[in-house]
Coordinates of C-alpha atoms and ligand atoms in Angstrom, one line a residue:
X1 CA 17.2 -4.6 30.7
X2 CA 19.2 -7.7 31.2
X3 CA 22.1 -8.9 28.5
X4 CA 19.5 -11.5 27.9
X5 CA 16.3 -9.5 27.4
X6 CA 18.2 -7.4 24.9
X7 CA 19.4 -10.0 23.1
X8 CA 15.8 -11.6 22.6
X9 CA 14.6 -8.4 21.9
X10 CA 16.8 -7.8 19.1
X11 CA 16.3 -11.3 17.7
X12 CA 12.5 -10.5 17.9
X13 CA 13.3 -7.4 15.5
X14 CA 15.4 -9.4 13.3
X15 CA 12.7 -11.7 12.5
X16 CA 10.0 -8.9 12.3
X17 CA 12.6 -7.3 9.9
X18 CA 13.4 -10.3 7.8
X19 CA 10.3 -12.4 7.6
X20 CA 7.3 -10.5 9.0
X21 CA 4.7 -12.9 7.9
X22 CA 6.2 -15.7 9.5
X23 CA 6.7 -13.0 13.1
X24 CA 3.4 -12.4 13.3
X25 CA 1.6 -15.2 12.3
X26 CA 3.3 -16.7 15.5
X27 CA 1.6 -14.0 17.1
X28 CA -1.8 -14.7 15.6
X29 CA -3.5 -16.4 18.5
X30 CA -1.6 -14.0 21.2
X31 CA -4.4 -12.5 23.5
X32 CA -1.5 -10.4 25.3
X33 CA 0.4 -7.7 23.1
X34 CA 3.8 -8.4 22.4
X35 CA 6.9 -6.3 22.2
X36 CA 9.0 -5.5 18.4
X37 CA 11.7 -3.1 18.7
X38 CA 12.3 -0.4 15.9
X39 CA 15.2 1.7 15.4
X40 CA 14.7 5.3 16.5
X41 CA 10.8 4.7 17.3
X42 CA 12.1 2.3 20.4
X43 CA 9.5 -0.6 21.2
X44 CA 5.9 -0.6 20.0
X45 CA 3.4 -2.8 21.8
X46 CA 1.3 -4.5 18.8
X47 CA -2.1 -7.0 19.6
X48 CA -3.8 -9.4 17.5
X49 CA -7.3 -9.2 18.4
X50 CA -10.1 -7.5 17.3
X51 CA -10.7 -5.4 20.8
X52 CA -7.3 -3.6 20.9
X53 CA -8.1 -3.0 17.1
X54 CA -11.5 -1.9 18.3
X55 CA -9.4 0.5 20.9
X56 CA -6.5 1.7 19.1
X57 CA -8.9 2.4 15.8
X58 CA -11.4 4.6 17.9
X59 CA -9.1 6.3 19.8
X60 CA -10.0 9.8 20.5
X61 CA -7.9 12.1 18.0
X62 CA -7.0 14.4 20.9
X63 CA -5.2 11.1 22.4
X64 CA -2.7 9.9 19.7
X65 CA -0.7 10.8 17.0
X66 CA 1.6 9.9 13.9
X67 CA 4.8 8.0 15.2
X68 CA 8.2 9.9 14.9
X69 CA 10.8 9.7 13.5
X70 CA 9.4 7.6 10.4
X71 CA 12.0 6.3 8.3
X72 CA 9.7 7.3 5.1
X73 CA 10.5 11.2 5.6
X74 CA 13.0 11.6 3.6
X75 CA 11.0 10.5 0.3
X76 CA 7.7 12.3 1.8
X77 CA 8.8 15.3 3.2
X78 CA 7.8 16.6 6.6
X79 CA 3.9 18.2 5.3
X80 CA 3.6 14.5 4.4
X81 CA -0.2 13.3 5.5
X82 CA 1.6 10.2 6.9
X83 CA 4.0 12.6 9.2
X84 CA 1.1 15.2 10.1
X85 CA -0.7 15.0 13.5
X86 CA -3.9 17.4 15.1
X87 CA -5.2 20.3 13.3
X88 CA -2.8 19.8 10.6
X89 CA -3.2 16.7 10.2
X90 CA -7.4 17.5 9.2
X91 CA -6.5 20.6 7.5
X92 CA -4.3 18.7 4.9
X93 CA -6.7 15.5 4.5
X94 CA -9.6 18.0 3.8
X95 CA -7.7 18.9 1.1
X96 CA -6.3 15.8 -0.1
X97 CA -9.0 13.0 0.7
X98 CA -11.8 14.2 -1.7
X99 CA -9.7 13.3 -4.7
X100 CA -10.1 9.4 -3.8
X101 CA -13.7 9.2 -3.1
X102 CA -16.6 7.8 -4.9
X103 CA -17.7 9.6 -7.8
X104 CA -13.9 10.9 -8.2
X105 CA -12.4 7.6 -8.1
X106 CA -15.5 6.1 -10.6
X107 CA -13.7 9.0 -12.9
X108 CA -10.4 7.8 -13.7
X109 CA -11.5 4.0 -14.2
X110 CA -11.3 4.4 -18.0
X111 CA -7.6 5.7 -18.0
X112 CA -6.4 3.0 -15.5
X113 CA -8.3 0.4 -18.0
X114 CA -6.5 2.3 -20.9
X115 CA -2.8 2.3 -19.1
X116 CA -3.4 -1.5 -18.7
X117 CA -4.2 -2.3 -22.2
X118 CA -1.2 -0.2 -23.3
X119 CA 1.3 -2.0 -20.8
X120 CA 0.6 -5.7 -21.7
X121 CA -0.3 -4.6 -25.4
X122 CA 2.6 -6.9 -26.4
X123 CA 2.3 -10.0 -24.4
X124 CA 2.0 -12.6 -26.9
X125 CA 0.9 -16.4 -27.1
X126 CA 2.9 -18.8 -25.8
X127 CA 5.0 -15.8 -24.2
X128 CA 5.0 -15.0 -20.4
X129 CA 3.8 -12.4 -18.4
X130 CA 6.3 -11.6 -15.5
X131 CA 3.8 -10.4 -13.2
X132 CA 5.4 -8.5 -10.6
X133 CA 7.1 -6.5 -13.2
X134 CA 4.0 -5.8 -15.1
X135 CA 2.0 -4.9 -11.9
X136 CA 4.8 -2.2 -11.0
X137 CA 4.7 -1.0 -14.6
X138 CA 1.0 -0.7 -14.5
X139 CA 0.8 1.0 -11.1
X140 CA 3.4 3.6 -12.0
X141 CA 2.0 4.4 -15.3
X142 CA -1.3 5.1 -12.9
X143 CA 0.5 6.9 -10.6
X144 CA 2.3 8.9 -13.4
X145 CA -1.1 9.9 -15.5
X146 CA -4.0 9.2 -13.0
X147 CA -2.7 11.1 -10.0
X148 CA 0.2 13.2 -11.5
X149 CA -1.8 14.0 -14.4
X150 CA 1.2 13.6 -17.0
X151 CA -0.7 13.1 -20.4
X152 CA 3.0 14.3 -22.2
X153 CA 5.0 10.8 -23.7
X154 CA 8.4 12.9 -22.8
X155 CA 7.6 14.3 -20.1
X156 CA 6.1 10.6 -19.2
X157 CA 9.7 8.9 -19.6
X158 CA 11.2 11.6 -17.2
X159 CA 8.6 11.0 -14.6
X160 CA 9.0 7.1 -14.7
X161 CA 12.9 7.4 -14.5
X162 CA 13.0 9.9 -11.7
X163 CA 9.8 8.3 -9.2
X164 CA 11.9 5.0 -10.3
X165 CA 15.2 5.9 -8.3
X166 CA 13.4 7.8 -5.8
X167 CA 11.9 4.6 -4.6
X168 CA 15.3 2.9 -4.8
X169 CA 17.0 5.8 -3.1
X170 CA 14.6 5.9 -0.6
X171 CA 14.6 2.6 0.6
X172 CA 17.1 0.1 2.3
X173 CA 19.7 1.2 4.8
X174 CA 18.9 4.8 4.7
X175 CA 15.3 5.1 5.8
X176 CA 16.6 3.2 9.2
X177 CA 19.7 4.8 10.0
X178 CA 19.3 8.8 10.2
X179 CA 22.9 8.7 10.9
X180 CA 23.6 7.6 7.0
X181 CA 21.5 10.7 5.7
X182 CA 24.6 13.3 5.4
X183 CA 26.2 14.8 2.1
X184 CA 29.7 13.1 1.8
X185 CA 31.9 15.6 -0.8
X186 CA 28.2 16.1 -2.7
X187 CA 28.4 12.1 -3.2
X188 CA 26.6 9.1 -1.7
X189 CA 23.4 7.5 -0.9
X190 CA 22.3 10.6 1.0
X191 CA 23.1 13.2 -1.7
X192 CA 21.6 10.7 -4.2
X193 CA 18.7 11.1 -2.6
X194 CA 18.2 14.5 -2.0
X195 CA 19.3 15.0 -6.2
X196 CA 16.3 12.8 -7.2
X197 CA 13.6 14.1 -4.9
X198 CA 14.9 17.6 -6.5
X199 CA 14.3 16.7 -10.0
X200 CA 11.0 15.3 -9.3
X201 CA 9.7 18.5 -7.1
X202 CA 11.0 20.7 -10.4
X203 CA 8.6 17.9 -12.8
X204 CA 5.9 18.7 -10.1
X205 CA 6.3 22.0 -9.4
X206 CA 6.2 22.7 -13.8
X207 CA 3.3 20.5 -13.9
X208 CA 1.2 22.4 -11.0
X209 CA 2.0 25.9 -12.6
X210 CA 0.9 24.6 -15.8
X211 CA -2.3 23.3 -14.3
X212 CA -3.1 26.8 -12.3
X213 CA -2.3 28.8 -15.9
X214 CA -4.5 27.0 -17.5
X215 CA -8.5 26.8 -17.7
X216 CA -8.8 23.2 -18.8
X217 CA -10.5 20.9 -17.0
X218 CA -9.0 17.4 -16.5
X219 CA -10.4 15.4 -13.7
X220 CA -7.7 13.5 -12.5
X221 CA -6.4 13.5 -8.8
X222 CA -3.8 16.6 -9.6
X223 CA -6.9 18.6 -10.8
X224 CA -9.1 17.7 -8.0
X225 CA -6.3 18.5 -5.0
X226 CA -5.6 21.6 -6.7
X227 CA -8.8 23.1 -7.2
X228 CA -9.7 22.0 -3.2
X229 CA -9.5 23.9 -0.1
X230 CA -9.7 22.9 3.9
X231 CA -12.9 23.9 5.6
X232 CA -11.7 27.4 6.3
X233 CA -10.8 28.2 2.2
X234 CA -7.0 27.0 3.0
X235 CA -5.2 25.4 -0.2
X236 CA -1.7 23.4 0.5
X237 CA 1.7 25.4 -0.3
X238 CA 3.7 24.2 -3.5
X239 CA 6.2 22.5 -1.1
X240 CA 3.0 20.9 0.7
X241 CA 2.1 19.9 -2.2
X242 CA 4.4 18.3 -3.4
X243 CA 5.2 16.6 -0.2
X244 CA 1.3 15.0 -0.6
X245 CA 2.0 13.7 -4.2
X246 CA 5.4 12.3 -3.2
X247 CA 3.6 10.5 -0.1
X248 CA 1.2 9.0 -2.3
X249 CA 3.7 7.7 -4.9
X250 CA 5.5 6.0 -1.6
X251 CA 2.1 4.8 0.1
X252 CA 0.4 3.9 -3.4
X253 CA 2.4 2.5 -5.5
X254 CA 4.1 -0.5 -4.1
X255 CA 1.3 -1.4 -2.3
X256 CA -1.3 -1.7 -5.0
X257 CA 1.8 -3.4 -7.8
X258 CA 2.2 -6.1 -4.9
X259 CA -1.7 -6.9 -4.1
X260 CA -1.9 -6.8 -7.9
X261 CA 0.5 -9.9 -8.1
X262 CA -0.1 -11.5 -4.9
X263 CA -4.1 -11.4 -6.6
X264 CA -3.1 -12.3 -10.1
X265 CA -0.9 -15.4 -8.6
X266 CA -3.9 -16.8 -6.2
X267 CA -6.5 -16.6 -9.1
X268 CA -4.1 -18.2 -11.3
X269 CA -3.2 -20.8 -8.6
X270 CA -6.6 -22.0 -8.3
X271 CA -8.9 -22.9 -11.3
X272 CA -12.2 -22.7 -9.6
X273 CA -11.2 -19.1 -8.4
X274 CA -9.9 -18.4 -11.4
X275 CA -13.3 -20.2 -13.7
X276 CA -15.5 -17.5 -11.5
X277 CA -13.6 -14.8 -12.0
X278 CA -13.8 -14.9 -15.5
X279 CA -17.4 -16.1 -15.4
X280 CA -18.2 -13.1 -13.9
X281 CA -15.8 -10.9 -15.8
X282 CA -18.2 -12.4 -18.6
X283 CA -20.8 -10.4 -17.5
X284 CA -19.4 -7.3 -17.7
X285 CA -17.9 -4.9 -20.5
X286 CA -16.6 -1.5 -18.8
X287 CA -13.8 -0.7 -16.4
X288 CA -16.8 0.7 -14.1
X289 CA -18.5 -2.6 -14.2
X290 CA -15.8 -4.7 -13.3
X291 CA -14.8 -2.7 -10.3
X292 CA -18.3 -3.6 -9.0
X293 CA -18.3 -7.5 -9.5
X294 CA -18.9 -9.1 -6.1
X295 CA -16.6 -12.2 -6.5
X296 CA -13.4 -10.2 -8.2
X297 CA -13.8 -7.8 -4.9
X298 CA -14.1 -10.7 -2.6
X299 CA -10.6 -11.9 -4.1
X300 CA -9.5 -8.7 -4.3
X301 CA -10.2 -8.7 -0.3
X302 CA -9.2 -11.9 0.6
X303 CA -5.6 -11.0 -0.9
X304 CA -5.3 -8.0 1.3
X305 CA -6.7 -10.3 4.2
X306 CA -3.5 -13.1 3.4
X307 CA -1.2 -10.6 2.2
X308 CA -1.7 -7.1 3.8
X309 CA 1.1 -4.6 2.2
X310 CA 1.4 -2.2 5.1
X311 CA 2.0 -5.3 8.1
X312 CA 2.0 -2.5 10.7
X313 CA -0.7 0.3 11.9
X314 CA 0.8 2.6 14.6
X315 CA -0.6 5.0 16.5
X316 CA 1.6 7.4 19.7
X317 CA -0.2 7.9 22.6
X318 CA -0.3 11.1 23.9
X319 CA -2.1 11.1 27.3
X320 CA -3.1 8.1 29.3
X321 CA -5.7 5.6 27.3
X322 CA -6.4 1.7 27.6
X323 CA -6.3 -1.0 25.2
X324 CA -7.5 -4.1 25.5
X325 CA -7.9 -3.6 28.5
X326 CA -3.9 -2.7 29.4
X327 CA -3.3 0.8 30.6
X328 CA -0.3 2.8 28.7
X329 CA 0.2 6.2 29.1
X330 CA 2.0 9.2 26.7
X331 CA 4.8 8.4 24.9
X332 CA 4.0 5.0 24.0
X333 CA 3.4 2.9 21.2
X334 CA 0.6 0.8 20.4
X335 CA -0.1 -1.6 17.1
X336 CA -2.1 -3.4 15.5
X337 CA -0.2 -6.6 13.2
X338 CA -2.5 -7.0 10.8
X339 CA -0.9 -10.0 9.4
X340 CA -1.3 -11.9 13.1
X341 CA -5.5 -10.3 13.1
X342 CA -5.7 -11.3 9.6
X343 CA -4.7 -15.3 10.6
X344 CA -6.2 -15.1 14.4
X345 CA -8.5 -18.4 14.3
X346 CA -10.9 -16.6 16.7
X347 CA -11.5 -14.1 13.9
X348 CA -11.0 -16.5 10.9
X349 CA -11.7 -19.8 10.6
X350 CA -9.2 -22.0 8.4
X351 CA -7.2 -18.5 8.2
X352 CA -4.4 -20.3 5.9
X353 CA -6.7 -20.9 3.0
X354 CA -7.5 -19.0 0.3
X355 CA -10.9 -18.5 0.4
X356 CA -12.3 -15.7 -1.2
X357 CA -16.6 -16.6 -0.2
X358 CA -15.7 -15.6 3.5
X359 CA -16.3 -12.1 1.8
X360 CA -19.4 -13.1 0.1
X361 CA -21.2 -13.9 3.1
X362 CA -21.2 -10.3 5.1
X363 CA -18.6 -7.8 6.0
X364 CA -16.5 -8.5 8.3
X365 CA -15.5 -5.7 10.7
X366 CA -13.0 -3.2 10.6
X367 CA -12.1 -4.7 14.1
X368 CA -11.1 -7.8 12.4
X369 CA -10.1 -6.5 9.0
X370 CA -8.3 -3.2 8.4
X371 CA -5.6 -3.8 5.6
X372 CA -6.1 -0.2 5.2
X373 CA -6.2 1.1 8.6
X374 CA -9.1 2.4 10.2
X375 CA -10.8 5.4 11.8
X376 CA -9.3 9.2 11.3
X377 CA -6.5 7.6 9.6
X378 CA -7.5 5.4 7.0
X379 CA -5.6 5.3 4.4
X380 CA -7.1 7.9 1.7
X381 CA -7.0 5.7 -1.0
X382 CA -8.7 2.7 -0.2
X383 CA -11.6 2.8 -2.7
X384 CA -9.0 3.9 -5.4
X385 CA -6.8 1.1 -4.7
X386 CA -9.8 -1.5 -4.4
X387 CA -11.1 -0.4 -7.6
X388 CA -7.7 -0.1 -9.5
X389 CA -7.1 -3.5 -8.6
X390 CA -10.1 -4.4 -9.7
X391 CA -10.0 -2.7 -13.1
X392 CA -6.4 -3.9 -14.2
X393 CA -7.2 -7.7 -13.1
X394 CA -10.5 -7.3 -15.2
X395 CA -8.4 -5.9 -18.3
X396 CA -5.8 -8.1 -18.2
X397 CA -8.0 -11.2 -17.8
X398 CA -10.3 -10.1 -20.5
X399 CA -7.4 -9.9 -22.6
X400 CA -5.0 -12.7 -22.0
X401 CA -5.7 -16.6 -20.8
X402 CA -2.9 -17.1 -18.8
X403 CA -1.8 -20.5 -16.7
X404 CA 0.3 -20.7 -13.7
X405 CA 3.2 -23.5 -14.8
X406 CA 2.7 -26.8 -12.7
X407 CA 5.8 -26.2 -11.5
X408 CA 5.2 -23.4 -9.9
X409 CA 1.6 -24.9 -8.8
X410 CA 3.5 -27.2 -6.7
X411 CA 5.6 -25.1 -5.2
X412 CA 5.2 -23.8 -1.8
X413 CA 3.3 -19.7 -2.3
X414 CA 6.3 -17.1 -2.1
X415 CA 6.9 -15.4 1.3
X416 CA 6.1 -11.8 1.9
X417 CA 9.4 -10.4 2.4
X418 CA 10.3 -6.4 3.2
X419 CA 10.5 -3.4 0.7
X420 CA 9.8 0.4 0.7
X421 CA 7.1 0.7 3.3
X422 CA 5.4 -2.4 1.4
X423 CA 6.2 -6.4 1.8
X424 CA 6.8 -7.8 -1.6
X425 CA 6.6 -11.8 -2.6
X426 CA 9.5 -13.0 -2.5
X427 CA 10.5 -14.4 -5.7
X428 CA 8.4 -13.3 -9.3
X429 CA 5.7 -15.4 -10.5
X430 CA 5.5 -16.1 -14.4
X431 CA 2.0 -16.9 -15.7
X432 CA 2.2 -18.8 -19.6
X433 CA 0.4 -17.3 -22.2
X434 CA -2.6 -18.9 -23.8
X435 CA -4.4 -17.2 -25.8
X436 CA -4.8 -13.5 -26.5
X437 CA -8.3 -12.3 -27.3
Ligands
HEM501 C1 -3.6 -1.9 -1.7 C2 -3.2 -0.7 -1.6 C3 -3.0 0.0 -0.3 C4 -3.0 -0.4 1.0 C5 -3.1 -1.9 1.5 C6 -2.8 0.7 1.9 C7 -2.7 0.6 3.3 C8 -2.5 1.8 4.1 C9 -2.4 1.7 5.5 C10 -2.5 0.4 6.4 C11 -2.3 2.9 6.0 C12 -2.2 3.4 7.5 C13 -3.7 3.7 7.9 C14 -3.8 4.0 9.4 O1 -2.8 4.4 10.1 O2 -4.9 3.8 10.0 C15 -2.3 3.8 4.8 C16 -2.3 5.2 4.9 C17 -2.2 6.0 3.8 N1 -2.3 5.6 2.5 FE1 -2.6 3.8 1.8 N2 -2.7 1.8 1.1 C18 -2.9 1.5 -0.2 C19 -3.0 2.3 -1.3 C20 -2.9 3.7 -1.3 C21 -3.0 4.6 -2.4 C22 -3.4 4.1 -3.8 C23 -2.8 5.8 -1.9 C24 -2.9 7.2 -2.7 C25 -2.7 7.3 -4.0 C26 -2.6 5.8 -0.5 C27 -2.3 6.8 0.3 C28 -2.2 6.8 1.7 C29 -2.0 7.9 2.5 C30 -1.9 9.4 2.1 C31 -2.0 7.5 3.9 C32 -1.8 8.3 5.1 C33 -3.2 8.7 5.7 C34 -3.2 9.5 7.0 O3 -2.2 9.3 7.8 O4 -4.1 10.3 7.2 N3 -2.6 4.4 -0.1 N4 -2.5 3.1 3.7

């Protein structure tokens, strides 16, 4: 590689790193796959178009696997689902994915309705509602009692405090230089680290022997995982365990608190979005119905279209495959930048507008859409996600009429810029309080 080659190359990253909507939207109309080196991983060949999504999605199992080294690790832990690859990899999702399915997910709608309620209980008129803070509180709190299972107030305070700084801990600097992650004198961000993920495996670890002791039944995601096993009767270790719950606190929580705002911001950006939301939020009474209300799941879609949390889905070759018609062979790295296919004009007309009726009209195809991945694997908690998003918008709407200032209005949207394994806006939006009702 020439002095000058590198030198791009490493600009290239920096800009990925910095601002990775504005990266790959440059990218969006690339029929060729482009280069982004990562530290550690090395370079990853990512496309925009629908057939290398088609390819990479549909790749035979037996053909690819999870990237390594993955700078979330040390918050997941190596059983992580993220981490796993082959027979391991099915064992542990067997186990795992039947927690965020269908009638599962359909039975924790009430709670997330309930957490909701209790988090914007004292929003007031003529107050504000800071809405990337209340989305993160909200998603927590779901995180803490919908998949933890923590119904205890005390034992509530230490799980927010200790997931809180594990996120912090685990993010920044750390997750992209292994060389930081050493013990200096017991002190640190390493040791930091390692302290927090300790006291939150010893809240886990007391709340899964509590649930195996006892004969209750409780029905949340804790429950369900616990009480599954693999095809062959297999159940996941403690430390497995806990390695799955930690991954979904990583790969659910600051990905549904920032679709949650970038949502609640469009809606409120917009008044005829906004009017049919709540005309069709009219129509409906229960958290189950308003998680099946066609136009609050087309904006619900169209804000994972426009802002996609996870940019990046990655997939290591391990034997010779083609995509998009270029030949790679093991070793290499192939991705899909979903934020370039989400704004590729062959795939979207008008891609830059808000538009939720392009979801109304027909499903588009996973080879075109895939803010959640695709094929063996998709992320496990799609339909939760979709419908918690969908529930807390409906609660909070049906609670509070809320207006974006004109200020703000006229402003240009936020960027998406970098945080955990998630891309956040990039400054908070404040709605003003109406009316509570
Ligand atoms: C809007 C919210 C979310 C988005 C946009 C999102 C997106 C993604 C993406 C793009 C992947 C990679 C899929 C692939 O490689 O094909 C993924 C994987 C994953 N997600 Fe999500 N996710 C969200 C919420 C959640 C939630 C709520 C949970 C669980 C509570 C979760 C758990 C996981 C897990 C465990 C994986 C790894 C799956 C595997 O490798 O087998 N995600 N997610």
């Amino acid at each position: 590689m020439t002095w000058a080659t590198t030198v791009s190359a490493l600009a290239r990253a920096a800009w990925a790193g910095i601002d990775p909507d504005g990266f790959f939207h440059h990218h969006a109309a690339d029929t060729e796959p482009f280069p982004v080196r990562f530290p550690g991983l090395g370079t990853v060949l990512f496309f925009a178009t629908g057939d290398a999504a088609r390819d990479i999605l549909t790749a035979p199992t037996t053909l690819c696997r999870a990237p390594l080294p993955n700078p979330i690790e040390p918050v997941v832990g190596e059983h992580s689902l993220i981490l796993l690859s082959g027979a391991a990899h099915r064992r542990a999702r067997a186990i795992v994915a039947p927690a965020f399915r269908g009638e599962a997910v359909r039975g924790y709608l009430d709670l997330i309705a309930e957490v909701t309620a209790e988090q914007v209980a004292a929003v007031r008129p003529g107050g504000r509602l800071l809405v990337g803070r209340v989305a993160q509180a909200i998603t927590l709190d779901v995180m803490i009692r919908v998949v933890f299972g923590v119904a205890d107030r005390a034992r509530h305070a230490q799980y927010a405090r200790v997931t809180t700084e594990l996120l912090h801990a685990g993010s920044g600097p750390l997750m992209l230089v292994p060389w930081l992650r050493r013990e200096v004198g017991g002190r640190g961000p390493w040791a930091r680290l390692v302290a927090v993920r300790t006291q939150l495996d010893r809240l886990l670890g007391a709340q899964i022997d509590e649930r195996r002791a006892s004969a209750q039944h409780h029905g949340d995601v804790m429950d369900r995982i616990l009480n599954a096993t693999d095809d062959d009767g297999g159940t996941l270790t403690d430390t497995a365990l806990c390695d799955q719950l930690r991954t979904m606190l990583a790969a659910g929580h600051e990905t549904s608190s920032t679709s949650l705002t970038w949502a609640l911001y469009h809606i409120h950006r917009d008044d005829s979005i906004r009017m049919g939301v709540l005309g069709e939020l009219a129509t409906a009474t229960t958290p189950g119905e308003f998680a099946a209300l066609p136009y609050l799941n087309a904006v619900i879609s169209e804000t994972l279209r426009m802002h996609p949390p996870v940019p990046i889905v990655l997939r290591e070759l391990t034997g010779p495959y083609t995509v998009d018609g270029h030949a790679y062979r093991g070793g290499d790295v192939v991705g899909i930048a979903l934020p370039a296919m989400h704004f590729n004009p062959r795939l979207w007309p008008r891609p830059d507008v808000f538009d939720p009726s392009r979801f109304l009209d027909g499903k588009p195809t996973p080879f075109q859409y895939a803010p959640f991945g695709g094929g063996y694997r998709r992320c496990i908690g799609a339909g939760f996600a979709q419908h918690e998003l969908a529930v807390v918008i409906g609660t909070i709407m049906t609670t509070l009429q809320m207006r974006l200032p004109a200020g703000e209005r006229r402003r240009r949207s936020p960027r998406a810029v970098p945080r955990g394994i998630a891309t956040i806006p990039s400054r908070e939006i404040a709605l003003q309080v109406l009316t509570r009702g």
